[in-house]
Short mmCIF file of C-alpha atoms in Angstrom, two decimals:
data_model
loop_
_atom_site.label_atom_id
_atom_site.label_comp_id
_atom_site.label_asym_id
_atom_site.label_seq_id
_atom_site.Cartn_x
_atom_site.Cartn_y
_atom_site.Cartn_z
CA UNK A 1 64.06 7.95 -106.86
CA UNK A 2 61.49 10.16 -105.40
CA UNK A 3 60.38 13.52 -108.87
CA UNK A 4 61.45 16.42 -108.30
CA UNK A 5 58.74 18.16 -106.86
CA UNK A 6 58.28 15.56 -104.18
CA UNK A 7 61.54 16.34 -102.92
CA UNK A 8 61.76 19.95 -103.30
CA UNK A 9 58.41 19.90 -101.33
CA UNK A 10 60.42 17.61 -98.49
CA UNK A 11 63.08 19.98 -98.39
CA UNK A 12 60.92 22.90 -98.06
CA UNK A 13 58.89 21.17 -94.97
CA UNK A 14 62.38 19.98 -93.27
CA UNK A 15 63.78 23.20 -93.36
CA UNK A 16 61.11 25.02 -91.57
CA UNK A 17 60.91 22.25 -89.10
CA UNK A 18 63.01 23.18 -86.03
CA UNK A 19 63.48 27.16 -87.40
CA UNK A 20 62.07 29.85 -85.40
CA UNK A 21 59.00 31.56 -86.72
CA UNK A 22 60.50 34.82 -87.72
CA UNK A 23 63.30 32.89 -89.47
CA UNK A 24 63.20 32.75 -94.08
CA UNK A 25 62.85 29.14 -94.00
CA UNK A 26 59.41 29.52 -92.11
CA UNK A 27 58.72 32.15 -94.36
CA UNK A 28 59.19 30.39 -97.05
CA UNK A 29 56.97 27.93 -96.14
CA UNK A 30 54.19 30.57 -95.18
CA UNK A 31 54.41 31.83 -99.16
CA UNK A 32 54.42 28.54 -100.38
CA UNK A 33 50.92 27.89 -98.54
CA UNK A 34 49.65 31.43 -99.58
CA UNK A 35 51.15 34.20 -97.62
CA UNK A 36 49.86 35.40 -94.29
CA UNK A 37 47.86 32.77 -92.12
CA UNK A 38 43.72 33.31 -92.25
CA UNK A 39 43.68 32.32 -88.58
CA UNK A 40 46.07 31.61 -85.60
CA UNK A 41 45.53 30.22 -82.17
CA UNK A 42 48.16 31.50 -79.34
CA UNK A 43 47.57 29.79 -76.05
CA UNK A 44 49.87 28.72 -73.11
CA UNK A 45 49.52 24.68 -72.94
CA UNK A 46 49.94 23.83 -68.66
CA UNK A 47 52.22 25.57 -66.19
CA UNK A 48 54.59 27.14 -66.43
CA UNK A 49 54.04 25.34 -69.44
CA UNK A 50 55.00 26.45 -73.01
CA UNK A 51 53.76 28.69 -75.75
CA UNK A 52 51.80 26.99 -78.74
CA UNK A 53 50.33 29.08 -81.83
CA UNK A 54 48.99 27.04 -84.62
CA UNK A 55 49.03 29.09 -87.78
CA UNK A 56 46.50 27.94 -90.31
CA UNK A 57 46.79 28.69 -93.88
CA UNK A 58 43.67 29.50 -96.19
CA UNK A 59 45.47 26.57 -98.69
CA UNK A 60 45.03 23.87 -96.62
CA UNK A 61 48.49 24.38 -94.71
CA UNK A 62 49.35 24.32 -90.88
CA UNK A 63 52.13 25.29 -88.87
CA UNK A 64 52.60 24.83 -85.17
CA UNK A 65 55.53 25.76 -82.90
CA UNK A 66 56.63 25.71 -79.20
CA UNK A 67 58.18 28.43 -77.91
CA UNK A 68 58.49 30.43 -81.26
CA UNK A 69 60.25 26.89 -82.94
CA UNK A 70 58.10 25.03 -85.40
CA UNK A 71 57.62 21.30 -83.96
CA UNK A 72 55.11 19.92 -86.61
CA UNK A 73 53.47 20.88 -90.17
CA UNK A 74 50.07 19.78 -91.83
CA UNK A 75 48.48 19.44 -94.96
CA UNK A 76 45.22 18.87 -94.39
CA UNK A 77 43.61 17.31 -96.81
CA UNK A 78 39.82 16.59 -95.29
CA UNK A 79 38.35 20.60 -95.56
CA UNK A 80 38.67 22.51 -92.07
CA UNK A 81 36.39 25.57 -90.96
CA UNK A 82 40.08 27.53 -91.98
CA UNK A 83 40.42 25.81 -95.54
CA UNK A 84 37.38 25.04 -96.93
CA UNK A 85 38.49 23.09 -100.22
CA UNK A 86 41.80 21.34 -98.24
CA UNK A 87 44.92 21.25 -99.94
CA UNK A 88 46.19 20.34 -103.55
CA UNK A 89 48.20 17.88 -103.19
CA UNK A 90 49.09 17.34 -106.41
CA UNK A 91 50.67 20.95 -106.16
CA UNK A 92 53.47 19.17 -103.28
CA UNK A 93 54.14 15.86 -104.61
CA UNK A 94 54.46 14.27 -107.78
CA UNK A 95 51.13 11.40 -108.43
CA UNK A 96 49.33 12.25 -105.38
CA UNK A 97 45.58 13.40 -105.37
CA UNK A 98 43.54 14.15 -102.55
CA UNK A 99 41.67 10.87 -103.00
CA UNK A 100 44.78 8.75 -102.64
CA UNK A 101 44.87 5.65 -100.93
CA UNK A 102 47.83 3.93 -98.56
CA UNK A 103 49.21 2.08 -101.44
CA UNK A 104 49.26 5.17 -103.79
CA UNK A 105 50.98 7.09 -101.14
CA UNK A 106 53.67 4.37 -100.94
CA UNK A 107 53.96 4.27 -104.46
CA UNK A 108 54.65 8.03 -104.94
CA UNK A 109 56.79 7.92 -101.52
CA UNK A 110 58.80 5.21 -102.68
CA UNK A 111 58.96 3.54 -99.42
CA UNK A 112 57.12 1.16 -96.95
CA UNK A 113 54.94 2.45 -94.18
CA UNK A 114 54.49 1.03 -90.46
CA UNK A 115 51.56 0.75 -88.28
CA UNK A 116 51.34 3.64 -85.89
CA UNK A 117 47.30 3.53 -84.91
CA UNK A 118 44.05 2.48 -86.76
CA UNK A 119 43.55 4.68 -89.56
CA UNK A 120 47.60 6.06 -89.19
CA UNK A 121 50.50 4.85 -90.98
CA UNK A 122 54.30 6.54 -90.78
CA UNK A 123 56.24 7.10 -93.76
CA UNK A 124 59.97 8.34 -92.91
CA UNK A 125 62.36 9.78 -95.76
CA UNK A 126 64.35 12.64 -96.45
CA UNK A 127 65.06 13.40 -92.86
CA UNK A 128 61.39 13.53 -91.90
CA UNK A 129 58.63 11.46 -90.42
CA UNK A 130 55.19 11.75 -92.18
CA UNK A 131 51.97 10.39 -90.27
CA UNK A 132 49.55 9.59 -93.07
CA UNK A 133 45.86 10.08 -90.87
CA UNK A 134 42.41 8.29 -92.38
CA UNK A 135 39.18 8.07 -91.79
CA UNK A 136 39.08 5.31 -89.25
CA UNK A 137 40.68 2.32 -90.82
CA UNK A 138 39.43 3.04 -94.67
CA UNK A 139 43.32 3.53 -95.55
CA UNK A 140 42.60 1.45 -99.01
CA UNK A 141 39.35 3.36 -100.07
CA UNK A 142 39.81 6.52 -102.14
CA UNK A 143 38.43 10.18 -100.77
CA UNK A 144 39.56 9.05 -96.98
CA UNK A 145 43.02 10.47 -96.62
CA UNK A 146 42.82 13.31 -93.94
CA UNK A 147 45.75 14.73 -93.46
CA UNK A 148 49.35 14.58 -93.72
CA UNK A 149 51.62 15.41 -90.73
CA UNK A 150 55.53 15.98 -90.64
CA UNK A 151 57.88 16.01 -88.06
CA UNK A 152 61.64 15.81 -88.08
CA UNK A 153 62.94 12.12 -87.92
CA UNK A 154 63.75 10.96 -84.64
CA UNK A 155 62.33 14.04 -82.87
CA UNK A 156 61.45 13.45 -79.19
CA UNK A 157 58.58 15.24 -78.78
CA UNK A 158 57.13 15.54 -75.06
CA UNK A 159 54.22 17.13 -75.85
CA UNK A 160 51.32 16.30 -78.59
CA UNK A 161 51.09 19.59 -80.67
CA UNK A 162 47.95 17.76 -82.22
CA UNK A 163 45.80 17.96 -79.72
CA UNK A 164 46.20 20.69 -77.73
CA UNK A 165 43.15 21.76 -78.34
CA UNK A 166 40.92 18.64 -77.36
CA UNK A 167 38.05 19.49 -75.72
CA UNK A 168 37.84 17.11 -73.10
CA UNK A 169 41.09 17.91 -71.46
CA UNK A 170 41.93 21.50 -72.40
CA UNK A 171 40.35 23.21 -70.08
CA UNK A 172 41.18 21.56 -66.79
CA UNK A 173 43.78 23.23 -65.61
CA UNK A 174 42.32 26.26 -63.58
CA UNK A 175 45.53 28.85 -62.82
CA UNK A 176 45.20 31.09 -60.62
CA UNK A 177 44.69 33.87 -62.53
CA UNK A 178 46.16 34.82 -65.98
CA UNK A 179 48.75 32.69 -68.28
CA UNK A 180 51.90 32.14 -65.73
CA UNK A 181 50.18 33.03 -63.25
CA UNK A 182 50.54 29.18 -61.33
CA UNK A 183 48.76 26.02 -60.57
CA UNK A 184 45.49 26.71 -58.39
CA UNK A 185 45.99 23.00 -56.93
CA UNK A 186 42.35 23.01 -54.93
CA UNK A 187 40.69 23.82 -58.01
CA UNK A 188 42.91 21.89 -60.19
CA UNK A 189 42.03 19.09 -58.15
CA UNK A 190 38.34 19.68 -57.98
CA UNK A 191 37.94 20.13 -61.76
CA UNK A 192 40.29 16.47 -62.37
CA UNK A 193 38.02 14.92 -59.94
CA UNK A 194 35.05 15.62 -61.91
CA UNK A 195 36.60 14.59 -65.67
CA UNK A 196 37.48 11.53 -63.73
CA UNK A 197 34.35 10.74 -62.21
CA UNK A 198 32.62 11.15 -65.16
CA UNK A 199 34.74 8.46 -67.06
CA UNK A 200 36.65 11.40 -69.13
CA UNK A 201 40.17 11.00 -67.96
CA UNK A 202 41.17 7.39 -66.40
CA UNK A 203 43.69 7.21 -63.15
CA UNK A 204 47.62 6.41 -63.76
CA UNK A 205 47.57 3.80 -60.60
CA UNK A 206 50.93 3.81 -60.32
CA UNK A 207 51.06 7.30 -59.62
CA UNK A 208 49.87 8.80 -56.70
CA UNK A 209 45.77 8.86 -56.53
CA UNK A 210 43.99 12.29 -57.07
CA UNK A 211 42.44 11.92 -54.00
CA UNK A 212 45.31 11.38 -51.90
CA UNK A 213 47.72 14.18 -53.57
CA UNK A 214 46.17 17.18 -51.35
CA UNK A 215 46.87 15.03 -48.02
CA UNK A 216 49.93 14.14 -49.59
CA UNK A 217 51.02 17.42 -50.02
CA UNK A 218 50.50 18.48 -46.62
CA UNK A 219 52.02 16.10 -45.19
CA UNK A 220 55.29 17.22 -46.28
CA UNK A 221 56.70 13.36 -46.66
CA UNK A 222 57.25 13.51 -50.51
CA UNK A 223 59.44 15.85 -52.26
CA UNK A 224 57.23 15.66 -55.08
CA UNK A 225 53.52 13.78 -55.36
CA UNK A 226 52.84 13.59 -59.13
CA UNK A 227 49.17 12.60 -60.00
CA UNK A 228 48.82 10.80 -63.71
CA UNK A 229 45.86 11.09 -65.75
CA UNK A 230 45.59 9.74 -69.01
CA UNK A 231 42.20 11.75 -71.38
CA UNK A 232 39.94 9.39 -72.83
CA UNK A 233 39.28 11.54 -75.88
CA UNK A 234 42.58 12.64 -77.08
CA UNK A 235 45.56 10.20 -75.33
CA UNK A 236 47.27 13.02 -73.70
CA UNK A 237 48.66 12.16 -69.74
CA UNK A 238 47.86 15.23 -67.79
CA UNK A 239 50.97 14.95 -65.14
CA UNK A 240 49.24 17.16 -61.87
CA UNK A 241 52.86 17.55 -59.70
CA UNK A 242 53.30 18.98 -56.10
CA UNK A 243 56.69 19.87 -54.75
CA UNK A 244 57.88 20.29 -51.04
CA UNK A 245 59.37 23.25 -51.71
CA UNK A 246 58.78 24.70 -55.44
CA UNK A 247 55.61 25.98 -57.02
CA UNK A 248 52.74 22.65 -58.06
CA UNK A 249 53.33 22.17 -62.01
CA UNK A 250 50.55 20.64 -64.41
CA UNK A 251 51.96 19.51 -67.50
CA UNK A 252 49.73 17.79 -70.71
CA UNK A 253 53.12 14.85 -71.69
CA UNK A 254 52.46 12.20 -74.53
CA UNK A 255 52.45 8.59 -73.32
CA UNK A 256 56.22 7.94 -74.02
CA UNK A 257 57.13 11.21 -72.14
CA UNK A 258 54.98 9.96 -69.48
CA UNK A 259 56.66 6.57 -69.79
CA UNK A 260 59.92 8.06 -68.68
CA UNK A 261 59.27 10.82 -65.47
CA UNK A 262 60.59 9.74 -62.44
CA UNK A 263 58.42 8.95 -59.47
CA UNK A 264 58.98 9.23 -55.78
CA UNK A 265 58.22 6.74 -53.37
CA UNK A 266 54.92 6.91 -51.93
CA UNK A 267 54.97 6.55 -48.14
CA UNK A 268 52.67 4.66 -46.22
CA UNK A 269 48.97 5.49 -45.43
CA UNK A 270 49.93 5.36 -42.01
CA UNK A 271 51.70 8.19 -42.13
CA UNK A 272 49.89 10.66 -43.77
CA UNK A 273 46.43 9.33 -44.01
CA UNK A 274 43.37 10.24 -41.73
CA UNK A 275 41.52 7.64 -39.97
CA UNK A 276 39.35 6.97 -43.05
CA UNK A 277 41.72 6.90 -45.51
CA UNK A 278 43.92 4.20 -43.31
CA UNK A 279 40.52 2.19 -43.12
CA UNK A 280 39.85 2.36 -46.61
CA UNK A 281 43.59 0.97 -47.31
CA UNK A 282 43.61 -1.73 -44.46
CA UNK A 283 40.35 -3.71 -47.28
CA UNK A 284 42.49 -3.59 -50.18
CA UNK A 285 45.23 -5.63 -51.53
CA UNK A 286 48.85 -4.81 -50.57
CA UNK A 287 52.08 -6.01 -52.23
CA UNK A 288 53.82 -8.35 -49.65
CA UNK A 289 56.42 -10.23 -51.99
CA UNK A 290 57.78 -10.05 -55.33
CA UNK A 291 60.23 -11.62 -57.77
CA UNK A 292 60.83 -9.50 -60.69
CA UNK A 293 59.58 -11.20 -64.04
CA UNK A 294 58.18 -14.50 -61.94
CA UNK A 295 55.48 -13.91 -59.12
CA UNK A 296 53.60 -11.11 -56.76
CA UNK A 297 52.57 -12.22 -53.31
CA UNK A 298 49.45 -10.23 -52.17
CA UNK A 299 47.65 -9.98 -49.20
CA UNK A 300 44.20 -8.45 -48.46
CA UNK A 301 41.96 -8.90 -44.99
CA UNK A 302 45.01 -11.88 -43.80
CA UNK A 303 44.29 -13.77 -46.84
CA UNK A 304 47.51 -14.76 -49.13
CA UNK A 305 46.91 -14.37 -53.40
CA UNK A 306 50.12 -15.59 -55.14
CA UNK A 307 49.95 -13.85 -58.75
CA UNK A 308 52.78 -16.68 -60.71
CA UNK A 309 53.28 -15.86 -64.46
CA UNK A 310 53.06 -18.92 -66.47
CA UNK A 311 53.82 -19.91 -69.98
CA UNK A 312 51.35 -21.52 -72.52
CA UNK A 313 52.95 -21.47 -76.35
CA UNK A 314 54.92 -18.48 -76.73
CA UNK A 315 52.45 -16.46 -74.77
CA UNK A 316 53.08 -16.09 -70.76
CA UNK A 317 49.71 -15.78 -68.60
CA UNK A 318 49.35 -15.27 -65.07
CA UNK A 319 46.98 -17.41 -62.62
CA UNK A 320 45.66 -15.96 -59.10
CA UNK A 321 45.78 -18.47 -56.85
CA UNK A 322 44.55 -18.04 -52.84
CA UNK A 323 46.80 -19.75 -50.40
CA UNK A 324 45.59 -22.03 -48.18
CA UNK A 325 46.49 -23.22 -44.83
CA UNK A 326 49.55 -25.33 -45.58
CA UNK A 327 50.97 -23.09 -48.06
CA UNK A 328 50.69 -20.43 -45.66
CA UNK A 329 52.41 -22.29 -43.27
CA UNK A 330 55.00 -23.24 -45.54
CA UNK A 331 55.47 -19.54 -46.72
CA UNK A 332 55.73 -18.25 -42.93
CA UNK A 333 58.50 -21.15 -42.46
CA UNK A 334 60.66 -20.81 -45.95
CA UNK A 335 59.76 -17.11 -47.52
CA UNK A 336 60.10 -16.23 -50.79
CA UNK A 337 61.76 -19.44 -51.66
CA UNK A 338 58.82 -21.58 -51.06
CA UNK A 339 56.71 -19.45 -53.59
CA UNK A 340 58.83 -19.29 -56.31
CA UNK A 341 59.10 -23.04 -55.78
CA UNK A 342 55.21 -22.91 -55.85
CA UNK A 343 55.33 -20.18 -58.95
CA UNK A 344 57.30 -23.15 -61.03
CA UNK A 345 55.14 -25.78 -59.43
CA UNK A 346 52.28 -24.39 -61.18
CA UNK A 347 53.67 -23.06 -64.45
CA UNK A 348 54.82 -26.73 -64.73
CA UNK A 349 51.57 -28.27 -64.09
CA UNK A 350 49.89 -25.86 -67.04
CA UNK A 351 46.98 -24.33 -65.09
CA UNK A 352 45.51 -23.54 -68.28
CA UNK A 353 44.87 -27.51 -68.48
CA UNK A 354 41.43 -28.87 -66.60
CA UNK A 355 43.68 -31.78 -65.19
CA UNK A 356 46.12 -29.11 -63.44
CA UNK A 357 45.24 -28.79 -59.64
CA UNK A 358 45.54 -24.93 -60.15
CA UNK A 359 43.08 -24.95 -62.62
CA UNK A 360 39.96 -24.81 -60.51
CA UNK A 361 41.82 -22.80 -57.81
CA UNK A 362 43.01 -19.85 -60.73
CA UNK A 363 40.81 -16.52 -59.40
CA UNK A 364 41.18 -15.48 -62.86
CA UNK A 365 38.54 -17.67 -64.52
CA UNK A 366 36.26 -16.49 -62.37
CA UNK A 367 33.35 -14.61 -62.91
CA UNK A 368 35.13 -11.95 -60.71
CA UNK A 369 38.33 -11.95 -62.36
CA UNK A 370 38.38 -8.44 -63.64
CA UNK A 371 37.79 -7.14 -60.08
CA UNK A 372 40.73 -9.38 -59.42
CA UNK A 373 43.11 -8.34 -61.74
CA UNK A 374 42.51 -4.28 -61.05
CA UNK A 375 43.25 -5.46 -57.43
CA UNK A 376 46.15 -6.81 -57.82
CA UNK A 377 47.37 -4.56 -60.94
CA UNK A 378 47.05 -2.09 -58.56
CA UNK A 379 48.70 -2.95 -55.29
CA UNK A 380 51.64 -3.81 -57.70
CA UNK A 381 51.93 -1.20 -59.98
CA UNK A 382 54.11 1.77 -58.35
CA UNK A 383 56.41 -1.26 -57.42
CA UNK A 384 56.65 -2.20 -61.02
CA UNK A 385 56.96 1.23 -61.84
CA UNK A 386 59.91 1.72 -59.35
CA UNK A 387 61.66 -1.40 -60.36
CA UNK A 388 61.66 0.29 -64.36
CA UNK A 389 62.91 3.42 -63.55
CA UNK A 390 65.65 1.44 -61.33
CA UNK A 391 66.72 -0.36 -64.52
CA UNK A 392 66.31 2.96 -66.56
CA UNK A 393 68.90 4.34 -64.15
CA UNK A 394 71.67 2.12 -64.31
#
């Protein structure tokens, strides 16, 4: 059974979580980690976005809320520039120092922790999830612990509260004037395109591509052309959306939140593209075929690549393997039952075997496999997208 102290300091924590800031719980809370914050940050996180203020406590506390409700609360351990000696812990639970390891945390805790990240482990008791954070992976060396973190258990949180103030991926939004003011998409755009070129955000590819969301746009084909990027520092997907007929939206999601947000078709090139962008499309790989779970037919400059998942242990593989001649034939004459006849064909030969004829003909143990594999992941990634927000759906 978890002392006294430990749970009265639980309690305390859960019933703050979820209350508005004006409300006693919160309050009580705010005296418990010294009175009046020493600093607060107030900012507007995308648009229309939401409000965020962080209120940090002299004592080593934090508490941050959305839209005047508190999502999240810290004890931060590791001194900050607001708490220069860090929390007592000692003062909240009952045999925990500030120099405590994993194991002593589970000890005092009384329960088990999973793996949520290197240097993070989740505790969840009393009604709340706790994120123990370390200094990299030194979770078993004393004077590491960082900070603890507490949520409400099971809370589905669409935004990261913890770093929305990462400066990498803060700042690129440009509105068009003050806080609410709307998305100023051309400069939205050009400030993305520079984060990405420099390697500090990375491309969602099943999304549509930030350099094809402007023509996109103005095309009028989509009802809404959503843009995904995912920040290199911090984790955050920055979701860049443009409507046919509302207002563009930027939104800073977490990677489950992300996981879930419908997208639209994208139509083809063709369509909206100019004669460059058409050009550009006609060199790269396009989806031709697919069976869900077993193979992805390709096809780039008339050649045929048949992507055919295969198993090896209890692991499943895939091998790229070019067509040639006869197979093409045979695929122009039967379809997609000829491949997946070829797709069991080679699982059942093992291509991961030197005596399997696929072995030498597999494009992924080449020296240019990675090329391959972003080629294909890419001309069949919206699809896959598509097919698991179908399944989502039903």
């Amino acid at each position: 059974m978890l002392r006294r102290r430990t749970r009265t300091s639980l309690r305390l924590i859960a019933d703050a979580l979820g209350s508005f800031e004006a409300d006693p719980a919160v309050s009580r809370l705010a005296a418990a980690f010294g009175g009046d914050p020493t600093h607060i940050t107030d900012r507007r996180i995308g648009e229309p976005g939401y409000r965020s203020r962080h209120l940090h406590f002299s004592s080593g506390g934090e508490i941050v809320t959305h839209d005047e409700a508190v999502v999240s609360v810290t004890l931060h351990v590791a001194p900050t520039p607001t708490a220069p000696q860090g929390v007592t812990l000692n003062h909240w639970f009952a045999n925990v120092d500030n120099d405590a390891t994993l194991d002593d945390l589970a000890a005092a805790l009384k329960t088990t922790p999973k793996y949520t990240g290197e240097g993070s482990r989740q505790f969840t008791l009393e009604g709340l999830d706790v994120w123990s954070i370390f200094t990299e992976s030194r979770l078993e060396e004393r004077g590491n612990l960082l900070r603890l973190l507490f949520r409400t258990a099971r809370q589905e949180l669409e935004h990261s509260d913890t770093h929305e103030q990462c400066p990498t991926c803060s700042n690129l939004l440009v509105r068009r004037g003050g806080e609410g003011s709307g998305v100023a998409v051309d400069d939205t755009v050009a400030a993305l395109s520079h984060a990405l070129e420099h390697g500090l955000v990375t491309e969602d590819e099943s999304s549509v591509a930030l350099s094809d969301l402007l023509p996109l746009h103005t095309s009028g084909l989509m009802d809404a052309a959503e843009t995904r990027l995912t920040c290199t520092a911090c984790g955050r997907v920055l979701c860049l959306t443009t409507f046919r007929n509302a207002d563009p939206t930027f939104e800073y999601v977490t990677w489950g939140a992300a996981s879930t947000r419908p997208l639209d078709e994208i139509p083809p090139v063709e369509q909206w593209g100019d004669a460059a962008r058409i050009a550009a499309e006609s060199g790269r790989m396009h989806l031709v075929d697919h069976l869900p779970g077993g193979w992805f037919l390709v096809e780039q400059r008339g050649e045929l690549f048949l992507d055919a998942r295969y198993s090896c242990g209890p692991t499943d593989f895939s091998a790229l393997i070019r067509l040639d001649d006869s197979e093409r034939e045979a695929y122009r004459a039967e379809g997609a039952d000829y491949i997946s006849d070829l797709a069991r064909r080679i699982d059942n030969s093992g291509p991961f075997q030197k005596e399997s004829p696929y072995f030498s003909r597999d494009l992924y143990r080449t020296s240019k496999r990675d090329r391959y594999k972003n080629e294909v992941n890419r001309a069949v990634s919206h699809v896959t997208w598509m097919a698991q927000q179908r399944r989502r759906r039903r």
